[in-house]
Structures are given as C-alpha cells and as structure tokens.
Coordinates of N, CA and C in Angstrom, one line a residue:
X154 N -139.3 110.6 -136.2 CA -140.6 110.6 -136.9 C -141.7 110.9 -135.5
X155 N -141.8 112.2 -135.5 CA -142.4 113.0 -134.6 C -143.8 113.1 -135.1
X156 N -145.0 112.9 -134.3 CA -146.4 113.2 -134.5 C -146.7 113.8 -133.4
X157 N -147.5 115.5 -133.9 CA -148.1 115.9 -132.4 C -148.9 114.9 -131.6
X158 N -148.7 115.0 -130.4 CA -149.5 114.6 -129.3 C -149.2 112.9 -129.2
X159 N -148.6 112.1 -130.0 CA -148.7 110.9 -129.4 C -147.3 110.6 -128.8
X160 N -146.5 111.4 -128.3 CA -145.5 111.2 -127.4 C -146.2 111.7 -125.8
X161 N -147.3 112.2 -125.6 CA -147.7 112.5 -124.4 C -147.9 111.6 -123.0
X162 N -147.6 112.1 -122.1 CA -147.9 111.0 -121.1 C -149.5 110.9 -120.9
X163 N -149.8 109.5 -120.5 CA -149.1 108.3 -119.9 C -149.0 107.9 -121.4
X164 N -149.3 108.0 -122.6 CA -149.2 107.3 -124.2 C -147.7 107.0 -124.1
X165 N -146.8 107.9 -123.6 CA -145.6 107.8 -123.7 C -144.8 106.4 -123.7
X166 N -145.1 106.0 -122.6 CA -144.5 104.5 -121.9 C -144.9 103.5 -122.8
X167 N -146.0 103.3 -123.5 CA -146.3 102.3 -124.0 C -146.1 102.5 -125.7
X168 N -146.0 103.8 -126.2 CA -145.7 104.0 -127.6 C -144.2 103.6 -127.9
X169 N -143.7 103.9 -127.6 CA -142.0 103.8 -127.7 C -141.8 103.7 -129.1
X170 N -142.5 104.9 -129.8 CA -142.0 104.9 -131.5 C -142.2 103.8 -132.1
X171 N -142.8 102.6 -131.9 CA -143.3 101.7 -132.6 C -142.1 100.9 -133.2
X172 N -141.2 100.9 -132.2 CA -139.9 100.2 -132.5 C -139.9 99.1 -131.5
X173 N -139.1 98.1 -131.8 CA -139.0 96.7 -131.1 C -138.4 97.3 -129.6
X174 N -139.0 96.5 -128.5 CA -138.7 96.7 -127.3 C -137.2 95.9 -127.1
X175 N -136.6 96.4 -126.1 CA -135.0 95.9 -125.7 C -135.5 94.8 -124.8
X176 N -134.7 94.2 -124.9 CA -134.7 93.0 -123.7 C -134.5 93.6 -122.2
X177 N -133.6 94.6 -122.3 CA -133.7 95.3 -120.9 C -135.2 95.8 -120.1
X178 N -135.5 95.3 -119.1 CA -136.8 95.8 -118.5 C -137.0 97.3 -118.4
X179 N -138.1 97.6 -119.3 CA -138.2 99.3 -119.3 C -139.1 99.8 -118.2
X180 N -139.2 99.0 -117.2 CA -139.6 99.6 -115.9 C -138.8 100.5 -115.0
X181 N -138.9 101.7 -115.1 CA -138.3 102.6 -113.8 C -137.8 101.7 -112.5
X182 N -136.2 101.6 -112.4 CA -135.8 101.1 -111.2 C -136.4 101.7 -109.8
X183 N -136.9 102.5 -109.8 CA -137.8 103.4 -108.7 C -138.7 104.0 -108.9
X184 N -139.4 104.6 -107.9 CA -140.4 105.6 -108.1 C -139.8 106.7 -107.7
X185 N -140.2 108.0 -108.9 CA -139.6 109.3 -108.7 C -141.5 110.3 -108.8
X186 N -141.5 110.9 -107.7 CA -143.0 111.5 -107.7 C -143.0 112.9 -108.5
X187 N -143.9 113.4 -108.3 CA -144.5 114.8 -108.8 C -144.4 115.0 -110.4
X188 N -145.2 115.8 -111.1 CA -145.4 115.7 -112.3 C -143.9 115.6 -112.9
X189 N -143.0 116.1 -112.7 CA -141.7 115.9 -113.4 C -141.5 114.3 -113.2
X190 N -141.7 114.2 -112.4 CA -141.0 112.3 -112.0 C -142.4 111.3 -112.8
X191 N -143.5 112.0 -113.2 CA -144.2 111.4 -114.2 C -143.5 111.2 -115.6
X192 N -143.4 112.4 -115.8 CA -142.3 112.6 -117.2 C -141.4 111.8 -117.0
X193 N -140.1 112.0 -116.3 CA -139.2 111.5 -116.5 C -139.1 109.7 -116.3
X194 N -140.1 109.2 -115.6 CA -140.5 107.8 -115.8 C -141.0 107.3 -117.0
X195 N -141.7 108.3 -117.8 CA -142.4 107.5 -118.9 C -141.2 108.0 -120.1
X196 N -140.5 109.0 -120.1 CA -139.5 108.9 -120.9 C -138.1 107.7 -120.8
X197 N -137.9 107.4 -119.4 CA -136.9 106.3 -119.1 C -137.7 105.0 -119.8
X198 N -139.0 105.1 -119.7 CA -139.5 103.7 -120.5 C -139.5 103.5 -121.9
X199 N -139.7 105.0 -122.5 CA -139.6 104.8 -124.1 C -138.1 104.7 -124.3
X200 N -137.1 105.7 -123.7 CA -136.0 105.4 -124.2 C -135.4 103.8 -123.8
X201 N -135.6 103.3 -123.2 CA -135.2 102.1 -122.9 C -135.8 100.9 -124.0
X202 N -137.3 101.2 -124.3 CA -137.9 100.5 -125.7 C -137.1 100.9 -126.9
X203 N -136.9 102.0 -126.7 CA -136.2 102.3 -128.2 C -134.8 101.9 -128.5
X204 N -134.1 101.7 -127.1 CA -132.5 101.3 -127.2 C -131.9 102.6 -127.1
X205 N -132.6 103.8 -126.7 CA -131.8 105.2 -126.8 C -131.4 105.9 -125.3
X206 N -131.4 104.6 -124.4 CA -131.3 105.1 -122.7 C -130.1 105.7 -122.6
X207 N -128.8 105.1 -122.9 CA -127.6 106.0 -122.9 C -127.3 107.1 -123.4
X208 N -127.9 107.3 -124.4 CA -127.8 108.6 -125.3 C -129.0 109.9 -124.7
X209 N -130.1 109.2 -124.4 CA -130.9 110.4 -123.9 C -130.5 110.4 -122.2
X210 N -129.9 109.6 -121.6 CA -129.1 110.1 -120.1 C -128.2 111.2 -120.4
X211 N -126.9 111.0 -121.5 CA -126.2 111.9 -121.8 C -126.9 113.0 -122.3
X212 N -127.7 113.2 -123.0 CA -128.2 114.4 -123.6 C -129.1 115.4 -122.5
X213 N -129.7 114.5 -121.3 CA -130.5 115.2 -120.4 C -129.5 115.7 -119.5
X214 N -128.2 115.1 -119.3 CA -127.4 115.3 -118.5 C -126.6 116.6 -118.8
X215 N -126.4 116.9 -120.1 CA -126.1 118.0 -120.8 C -126.8 119.2 -120.5
X216 N -128.3 118.9 -120.5 CA -129.5 120.1 -120.4 C -129.5 120.5 -119.0
X217 N -129.1 119.6 -118.5 CA -129.0 120.1 -116.5 C -128.1 121.1 -116.6
X218 N -126.6 120.6 -117.3 CA -125.6 121.6 -117.0 C -125.8 123.0 -117.7
X219 N -126.6 122.8 -119.0 CA -127.1 124.4 -119.1 C -128.0 125.0 -118.2
X220 N -128.8 124.2 -117.6 CA -129.6 124.7 -116.4 C -128.7 125.7 -115.7
X221 N -127.4 125.0 -115.0 CA -126.8 125.3 -113.8 C -126.1 126.1 -114.5
X222 N -125.7 126.5 -115.7 CA -124.9 127.8 -116.3 C -125.6 129.0 -116.5
X223 N -126.7 128.9 -117.0 CA -127.5 130.0 -117.6 C -129.0 129.7 -116.4
X224 N -128.4 131.0 -115.6 CA -129.7 131.8 -114.8 C -130.9 131.8 -115.3
X225 N -130.7 132.9 -116.8 CA -131.8 133.2 -117.6 C -133.0 132.1 -117.6
X226 N -132.3 130.5 -118.0 CA -133.4 129.7 -118.7 C -134.5 129.4 -118.0
X227 N -134.6 129.1 -116.6 CA -135.8 128.7 -115.8 C -136.6 129.8 -116.2
X228 N -136.4 131.1 -116.0 CA -137.0 132.4 -116.0 C -137.9 132.4 -117.5
X229 N -137.3 132.2 -118.6 CA -137.9 132.1 -119.7 C -138.9 131.2 -120.0
X230 N -138.3 130.1 -119.4 CA -139.5 128.9 -119.6 C -140.4 128.6 -118.7
X231 N -140.7 130.0 -117.8 CA -142.1 130.1 -117.0 C -142.4 131.1 -117.5
X232 N -142.4 131.6 -118.6 CA -142.9 133.1 -119.0 C -144.3 132.5 -119.5
X233 N -145.5 133.0 -119.5 CA -146.7 132.4 -120.0 C -147.1 133.0 -121.1
X234 N -146.1 133.9 -121.8 CA -146.4 134.3 -122.9 C -146.0 133.7 -124.1
X235 N -145.4 132.7 -123.9 CA -144.6 132.1 -125.1 C -145.5 131.5 -126.1
X236 N -145.0 131.9 -127.5 CA -146.0 131.4 -128.6 C -145.0 130.6 -128.8
X237 N -145.8 129.4 -129.8 CA -145.6 128.4 -130.4 C -143.7 128.7 -131.4
X238 N -143.9 129.7 -131.8 CA -142.7 130.2 -132.1 C -141.7 130.3 -131.5
X239 N -141.8 130.8 -130.0 CA -141.0 131.1 -129.0 C -140.2 129.7 -128.6
X240 N -141.7 128.8 -128.6 CA -141.1 127.7 -127.8 C -140.4 126.5 -128.7
X241 N -140.8 127.0 -130.2 CA -139.6 126.4 -131.5 C -138.5 126.4 -131.2
X242 N -138.0 127.6 -131.2 CA -136.7 128.3 -130.6 C -136.0 128.1 -129.6
X243 N -136.8 127.7 -128.3 CA -136.2 127.4 -127.0 C -135.5 125.8 -127.6
X244 N -136.4 125.0 -128.1 CA -136.2 123.7 -128.3 C -134.9 123.6 -129.3
X245 N -134.7 124.6 -130.3 CA -133.5 124.5 -131.2 C -132.5 125.2 -130.6
X246 N -132.6 125.7 -129.7 CA -131.4 126.2 -129.1 C -131.1 125.1 -128.1
X247 N -132.2 124.3 -127.4 CA -131.5 123.3 -126.6 C -130.8 122.1 -127.3
X248 N -131.4 122.0 -128.4 CA -130.7 121.0 -129.2 C -129.2 121.3 -129.8
X249 N -129.0 122.4 -130.1 CA -127.8 122.8 -130.3 C -127.0 122.8 -129.2
X250 N -127.5 122.8 -127.8 CA -126.5 122.7 -127.0 C -126.1 120.8 -126.7
X251 N -127.0 120.2 -127.1 CA -127.1 118.7 -127.1 C -126.2 118.3 -128.0
X252 N -126.2 119.0 -129.1 CA -124.9 118.3 -130.1 C -125.8 117.1 -131.1
X253 N -124.7 116.0 -131.0 CA -125.3 115.1 -131.8 C -125.6 114.0 -130.9
X254 N -125.7 113.8 -129.6 CA -125.9 113.1 -128.8 C -127.2 112.5 -128.5
X255 N -128.4 113.3 -128.8 CA -129.7 112.6 -128.7 C -129.9 111.5 -130.0
X256 N -129.4 110.3 -129.9 CA -129.6 109.3 -130.9 C -131.1 109.1 -130.8
X257 N -131.9 109.1 -132.4 CA -133.1 108.7 -132.4 C -134.2 109.9 -132.3
X258 N -133.3 110.8 -132.1 CA -134.2 111.8 -131.5 C -135.3 112.0 -130.3
X259 N -135.0 110.9 -129.6 CA -136.0 110.6 -128.4 C -136.0 111.9 -127.6
X260 N -135.0 112.6 -127.1 CA -135.0 113.9 -126.2 C -136.2 114.9 -127.2
X261 N -135.2 115.2 -128.4 CA -135.9 116.1 -129.2 C -137.7 116.0 -129.3
X262 N -137.9 115.1 -129.3 CA -139.4 114.6 -129.5 C -140.2 114.7 -128.1
X263 N -139.4 114.7 -127.2 CA -140.0 114.6 -125.7 C -140.1 116.2 -125.2
X264 N -139.0 117.0 -125.7 CA -138.9 118.1 -125.8 C -140.1 118.9 -126.3
X265 N -140.6 118.7 -127.8 CA -141.9 119.2 -128.3 C -143.1 118.7 -127.5
X266 N -143.2 117.6 -126.8 CA -144.4 117.2 -126.2 C -144.5 118.1 -125.0
X267 N -143.2 118.3 -124.4 CA -143.7 119.4 -123.1 C -144.1 120.6 -123.7
X268 N -143.5 121.0 -124.9 CA -144.0 122.3 -125.5 C -145.3 122.8 -125.7
X269 N -145.7 121.3 -126.5 CA -147.3 121.1 -126.5 C -148.1 121.4 -125.5
X270 N -147.8 120.4 -124.3 CA -148.5 120.4 -122.8 C -148.1 121.5 -122.2
X271 N -147.4 122.6 -122.7 CA -147.0 123.8 -121.8 C -146.3 123.2 -120.3
X272 N -145.4 122.2 -120.6 CA -144.8 122.0 -119.5 C -143.2 122.0 -119.6
X273 N -142.9 123.2 -120.6 CA -141.3 123.1 -120.5 C -140.8 124.0 -119.2
X274 N -141.6 124.3 -118.3 CA -141.2 124.7 -117.2 C -140.8 123.7 -116.4
X275 N -141.1 122.4 -116.4 CA -140.5 121.4 -115.7 C -139.8 120.8 -116.0
X276 N -139.0 121.1 -117.0 CA -137.4 120.5 -117.7 C -136.8 120.2 -116.9
X277 N -136.4 121.2 -116.0 CA -134.9 120.8 -115.0 C -135.3 119.5 -114.0
X278 N -136.7 120.0 -113.9 CA -136.9 118.7 -112.6 C -137.0 117.3 -113.3
X279 N -137.5 117.4 -114.4 CA -137.1 116.1 -115.3 C -136.0 115.6 -115.3
X280 N -135.1 116.5 -115.6 CA -133.6 116.2 -116.0 C -132.9 115.6 -115.0
X281 N -133.5 116.1 -113.8 CA -133.0 115.8 -112.3 C -133.7 114.5 -111.6
X282 N -134.8 114.5 -111.9 CA -135.4 112.8 -111.7 C -134.7 111.5 -112.7
X283 N -134.8 112.4 -113.9 CA -134.3 111.3 -114.8 C -132.8 110.5 -114.3
X284 N -132.1 111.7 -113.7 CA -130.6 111.1 -113.1 C -130.9 110.2 -112.2
X285 N -131.8 110.6 -111.4 CA -132.1 109.7 -110.0 C -132.1 108.3 -110.4
X286 N -132.9 108.3 -111.6 CA -133.3 106.9 -112.1 C -132.3 106.3 -112.7
X287 N -131.4 106.8 -113.6 CA -129.9 106.3 -114.1 C -129.3 105.7 -112.9
X288 N -129.3 106.8 -111.9 CA -128.4 106.1 -110.7 C -128.9 105.0 -110.1
X289 N -130.2 104.8 -110.0 CA -130.7 103.6 -109.2 C -130.3 102.7 -110.1
X290 N -130.5 102.5 -111.8 CA -130.4 101.8 -112.9 C -129.1 101.0 -112.4
X291 N -127.9 102.2 -112.0 CA -126.7 101.6 -111.8 C -126.1 101.2 -110.4
X292 N -127.2 100.9 -109.9 CA -127.4 100.8 -108.0 C -126.5 101.5 -107.3
X293 N -126.7 103.0 -107.5 CA -126.4 104.0 -107.1 C -127.6 104.8 -106.0
X294 N -127.4 105.6 -105.4 CA -128.6 105.9 -104.3 C -128.1 107.7 -104.2
X295 N -129.0 108.7 -104.5 CA -128.3 109.8 -104.2 C -128.3 110.4 -102.6
X296 N -127.1 110.9 -102.4 CA -127.2 111.4 -101.3 C -126.5 113.1 -101.4
X297 N -128.0 113.9 -101.0 CA -127.9 115.2 -101.3 C -127.6 116.0 -100.0
X298 N -126.7 116.6 -100.1 CA -126.2 117.5 -99.1 C -126.7 119.3 -99.3
X299 N -127.6 119.9 -98.5 CA -127.9 120.8 -98.6 C -127.3 122.0 -97.5
X300 N -126.5 123.0 -98.0 CA -126.0 123.8 -96.6 C -126.3 125.4 -97.1
X301 N -126.1 126.1 -95.8 CA -126.1 127.7 -96.1 C -125.1 128.1 -97.1
X302 N -124.0 127.5 -97.0 CA -122.9 128.2 -98.0 C -122.3 126.7 -98.7
X303 N -121.5 127.1 -99.6 CA -120.7 125.9 -100.4 C -119.8 125.3 -99.8
X304 N -120.1 123.8 -99.9 CA -119.0 123.1 -98.8 C -117.8 122.9 -99.7
X305 N -117.0 122.4 -99.1 CA -115.8 121.9 -99.8 C -115.7 120.8 -100.0
X306 N -114.9 120.1 -101.1 CA -114.6 119.0 -101.3 C -114.2 118.0 -100.3
X307 N -113.5 118.2 -99.5 CA -113.0 117.5 -98.2 C -114.1 117.4 -97.1
X308 N -114.9 118.5 -96.9 CA -116.4 118.1 -96.3 C -117.2 117.2 -96.4
X309 N -117.1 117.2 -98.2 CA -118.1 116.4 -98.8 C -117.7 115.0 -98.7
X310 N -116.6 114.7 -98.8 CA -115.6 113.5 -98.9 C -115.9 112.8 -97.6
X311 N -116.0 113.7 -96.3 CA -115.8 113.1 -95.3 C -117.6 112.8 -94.7
X312 N -118.4 113.5 -95.1 CA -119.8 113.1 -95.1 C -120.1 111.7 -96.1
X313 N -119.4 111.8 -97.3 CA -120.1 110.5 -98.0 C -119.7 109.5 -97.1
X314 N -118.3 109.6 -96.6 CA -117.7 108.2 -95.8 C -118.8 107.7 -94.7
X315 N -119.1 108.9 -94.1 CA -119.7 108.9 -93.0 C -121.1 107.9 -93.2
X316 N -121.8 108.4 -94.2 CA -123.2 107.9 -94.7 C -122.9 106.4 -95.5
X317 N -121.6 106.2 -96.1 CA -121.9 105.0 -96.6 C -121.3 103.8 -95.7
X318 N -121.2 104.5 -94.6 CA -120.9 103.2 -93.5 C -122.0 103.1 -92.6
X319 N -123.0 103.8 -93.1 CA -124.2 103.7 -91.6 C -125.1 102.9 -92.5
X320 N -126.6 102.7 -92.1 CA -127.4 101.7 -92.7 C -128.0 102.5 -93.8
X321 N -128.2 104.0 -93.8 CA -128.8 104.8 -94.6 C -128.3 104.5 -96.2
X322 N -127.1 104.2 -96.4 CA -126.6 103.8 -97.7 C -127.1 102.6 -98.3
X323 N -127.7 101.6 -97.3 CA -128.4 100.9 -98.1 C -127.3 99.9 -98.7
X324 N -126.0 99.8 -98.5 CA -125.0 99.1 -99.0 C -124.8 99.6 -100.6
X325 N -125.4 100.7 -101.0 CA -125.3 101.3 -102.3 C -124.3 102.2 -102.8
X326 N -123.7 102.4 -103.8 CA -122.8 103.5 -104.2 C -123.6 104.4 -104.2
X327 N -123.0 106.0 -103.0 CA -123.5 106.7 -103.0 C -123.2 108.0 -104.0
X328 N -124.3 108.8 -104.8 CA -124.1 109.6 -105.8 C -124.2 110.9 -105.1
X329 N -123.1 112.0 -104.6 CA -123.3 113.0 -103.9 C -123.5 114.3 -104.9
X330 N -124.5 115.1 -104.5 CA -125.5 116.0 -104.9 C -124.9 117.6 -104.0
X331 N -124.4 118.3 -103.9 CA -124.3 119.3 -103.2 C -125.2 120.7 -103.7
X332 N -126.0 121.0 -102.7 CA -126.9 122.3 -103.2 C -126.7 123.2 -101.9
X333 N -127.0 124.5 -102.0 CA -126.7 126.0 -101.5 C -127.8 126.2 -101.3
X334 N -128.4 126.5 -100.0 CA -130.0 127.2 -99.8 C -129.4 128.1 -98.5
X335 N -129.2 129.1 -98.7 CA -129.3 130.1 -97.5 C -130.3 130.1 -96.6
X336 N -131.5 129.9 -96.9 CA -132.9 130.0 -95.7 C -132.6 129.0 -94.8
X337 N -131.7 127.8 -94.9 CA -131.7 126.9 -93.6 C -130.8 127.6 -92.5
X338 N -130.0 128.9 -92.9 CA -129.1 129.5 -92.0 C -127.9 129.4 -91.8
X339 N -127.7 127.6 -91.1 CA -126.5 127.0 -91.0 C -126.9 125.4 -91.0
X340 N -126.1 125.0 -90.5 CA -126.1 123.2 -90.2 C -126.4 122.9 -91.8
X341 N -126.6 121.6 -91.8 CA -127.3 120.7 -92.9 C -128.6 120.0 -92.8
X342 N -128.6 119.8 -94.5 CA -130.1 118.9 -94.7 C -129.4 117.8 -95.5
X343 N -129.6 116.4 -95.0 CA -128.8 115.5 -95.7 C -129.8 114.7 -96.2
X344 N -130.1 114.2 -97.2 CA -131.0 113.3 -97.8 C -130.5 112.2 -98.3
X345 N -130.5 111.1 -98.0 CA -130.2 110.1 -98.5 C -131.2 108.9 -99.3
X346 N -131.6 109.2 -100.5 CA -132.7 108.1 -101.2 C -134.1 109.0 -100.7
X347 N -134.8 108.3 -100.1 CA -136.2 109.1 -99.6 C -136.2 109.2 -98.4
X348 N -134.9 109.4 -97.4 CA -134.8 109.8 -96.2 C -134.0 111.1 -95.7
X349 N -134.7 111.6 -95.0 CA -133.9 113.1 -94.9 C -133.6 113.6 -93.1
X350 N -132.4 113.9 -93.1 CA -131.5 114.2 -92.0 C -131.5 115.5 -91.9
X351 N -132.6 116.1 -91.1 CA -132.6 117.6 -91.0 C -131.9 118.2 -89.5
X352 N -130.6 118.8 -89.9 CA -129.6 119.3 -89.1 C -129.4 120.9 -89.0
X353 N -130.4 121.4 -89.8 CA -130.3 122.8 -90.3 C -130.7 123.5 -89.1
X354 N -130.4 124.8 -88.8 CA -130.4 125.9 -87.8 C -131.8 126.3 -88.0
X355 N -132.3 126.4 -89.2 CA -133.6 126.7 -89.5 C -134.6 125.7 -88.7
X356 N -134.6 124.6 -89.2 CA -135.1 123.4 -88.4 C -135.3 123.6 -86.8
X357 N -134.1 123.6 -86.3 CA -134.2 123.9 -84.9 C -134.6 125.0 -84.8
X358 N -134.6 126.2 -85.0 CA -135.6 127.4 -84.4 C -136.9 127.1 -84.8
X359 N -137.5 126.4 -85.8 CA -138.9 126.1 -86.0 C -139.1 125.2 -84.8
X360 N -138.5 124.1 -84.6 CA -139.0 123.2 -83.3 C -138.9 124.0 -81.9
X361 N -138.1 125.1 -81.9 CA -138.1 126.1 -80.5 C -139.4 126.7 -80.8
X362 N -139.8 127.4 -81.7 CA -140.5 128.1 -81.7 C -142.0 127.2 -81.6
X363 N -141.9 126.2 -82.0 CA -143.2 125.1 -81.7 C -143.2 124.9 -80.3
X364 N -142.1 124.7 -79.4 CA -141.9 124.2 -78.0 C -142.4 125.6 -77.3
X365 N -142.1 126.9 -77.6 CA -142.5 127.9 -76.9 C -144.1 128.0 -77.5
X366 N -144.6 128.1 -78.6 CA -145.9 128.2 -78.9 C -147.1 127.0 -77.7
X367 N -146.5 125.8 -78.0 CA -147.2 125.0 -77.2 C -147.3 125.3 -75.5
X368 N -146.0 125.9 -75.3 CA -146.1 126.1 -73.7 C -146.7 127.5 -73.3
X369 N -147.3 128.3 -74.3 CA -148.3 129.4 -73.7 C -149.7 129.3 -73.4

C-alpha cells in the first residue's frame, strides 16, 4: 500500500507500513555512512518491522547483480533529464529482475521513494550498504580487497586466511569482496570493516612525493 512521500527518509524508519513490529531488534547492527547508508539503514529498519528482511535482502542482492552485469544502468540513473515516466519504466524493469522475491512490495515502494526524491542514482550504494548491514546481522565482517588487476581465487583465499588469524577480523566470519581499480597501479588496498591497510603502489608514490616536497 504505497502512498507518495510516506516512505521518505527519515520517516521510513518509523512508519514501517503501519504493520506490527517484529520481535527482532529493528535497529541496524552497525553504522553505515553517506546518503546511501542513511537510506540503507532506514530500509533495514522498515524491513525488520514488516517482517520482510530476508526477502528485501534477496531483492537488493539481485539488483546489485544487475548493476554488475549492466554497465549502462548507473549511467542511465545519473541522467538529469529523467522524466516521471522514465523513472516508472526503470522501476518496472528493476521489478522484472527481482521477479517475485520482493514480498510485501517493500523494495518496490522504496524504489518509488528514491525516484520521487531524485535519488535513484544512489541505488547501487544502497544495495552495497544494505549487504554490509545484513553481513553484520549474521556476525560477518566485510573484507574488501582492491587490486589493480583481478585476483585469482587462490590469492583471495590466502588473504582471507591471513586476515582471519589477525586482530583485524575481530573473531568474526569474513565476507570477501574483490574489487579492481587500475588507479592504485599495483599492490593492494585491504579494508576490514572500518579499518584500511593501504599497500598500493599509488599510496607509496604519494608518500614519496610528500617526502620530496617537504625536503625542498
């Protein structure tokens, strides 16, 4: 039962579609930052209160896969000239990808809110931040490994094993996320939860440049 504007942040967290609250704690398990984090946290709270957390998680995971497979989607969502009709078509297409996963239309209503607020551009970030919240709820912690070139599975397993034995893992199960960023030139940037270990070539060059500048 969607009504324009009534799913907007910050009211999203308290409205919960006027349905009975779940016994589960509706507060997000960890803090996620940025505008996409604010929306992800609000959606998490609403999903818990409407007992649709599992289906919402699966729906957003499906949408995140769409972003990974369709390079044009982020470009389309950033277009400043999207009309209400365009936004409606985009939502319908995203719904088609979700199929019948979205129980209670929680994600559908959320997408409408993003469209009304001209925030569809942050949808990918919301999906990623929501995945972080779900991982935390399951006692997991993100291990994000960024490299200049794609790493093979064996290398990722070795990194996961090393980090799991260190204090960085905090004794939690690691969820490995591999990213590629040619800008780091070489080496690795390893993020464990909110901690970052920068072993990239670009970082070393930056530090060297600073030392040379300071010495002049």
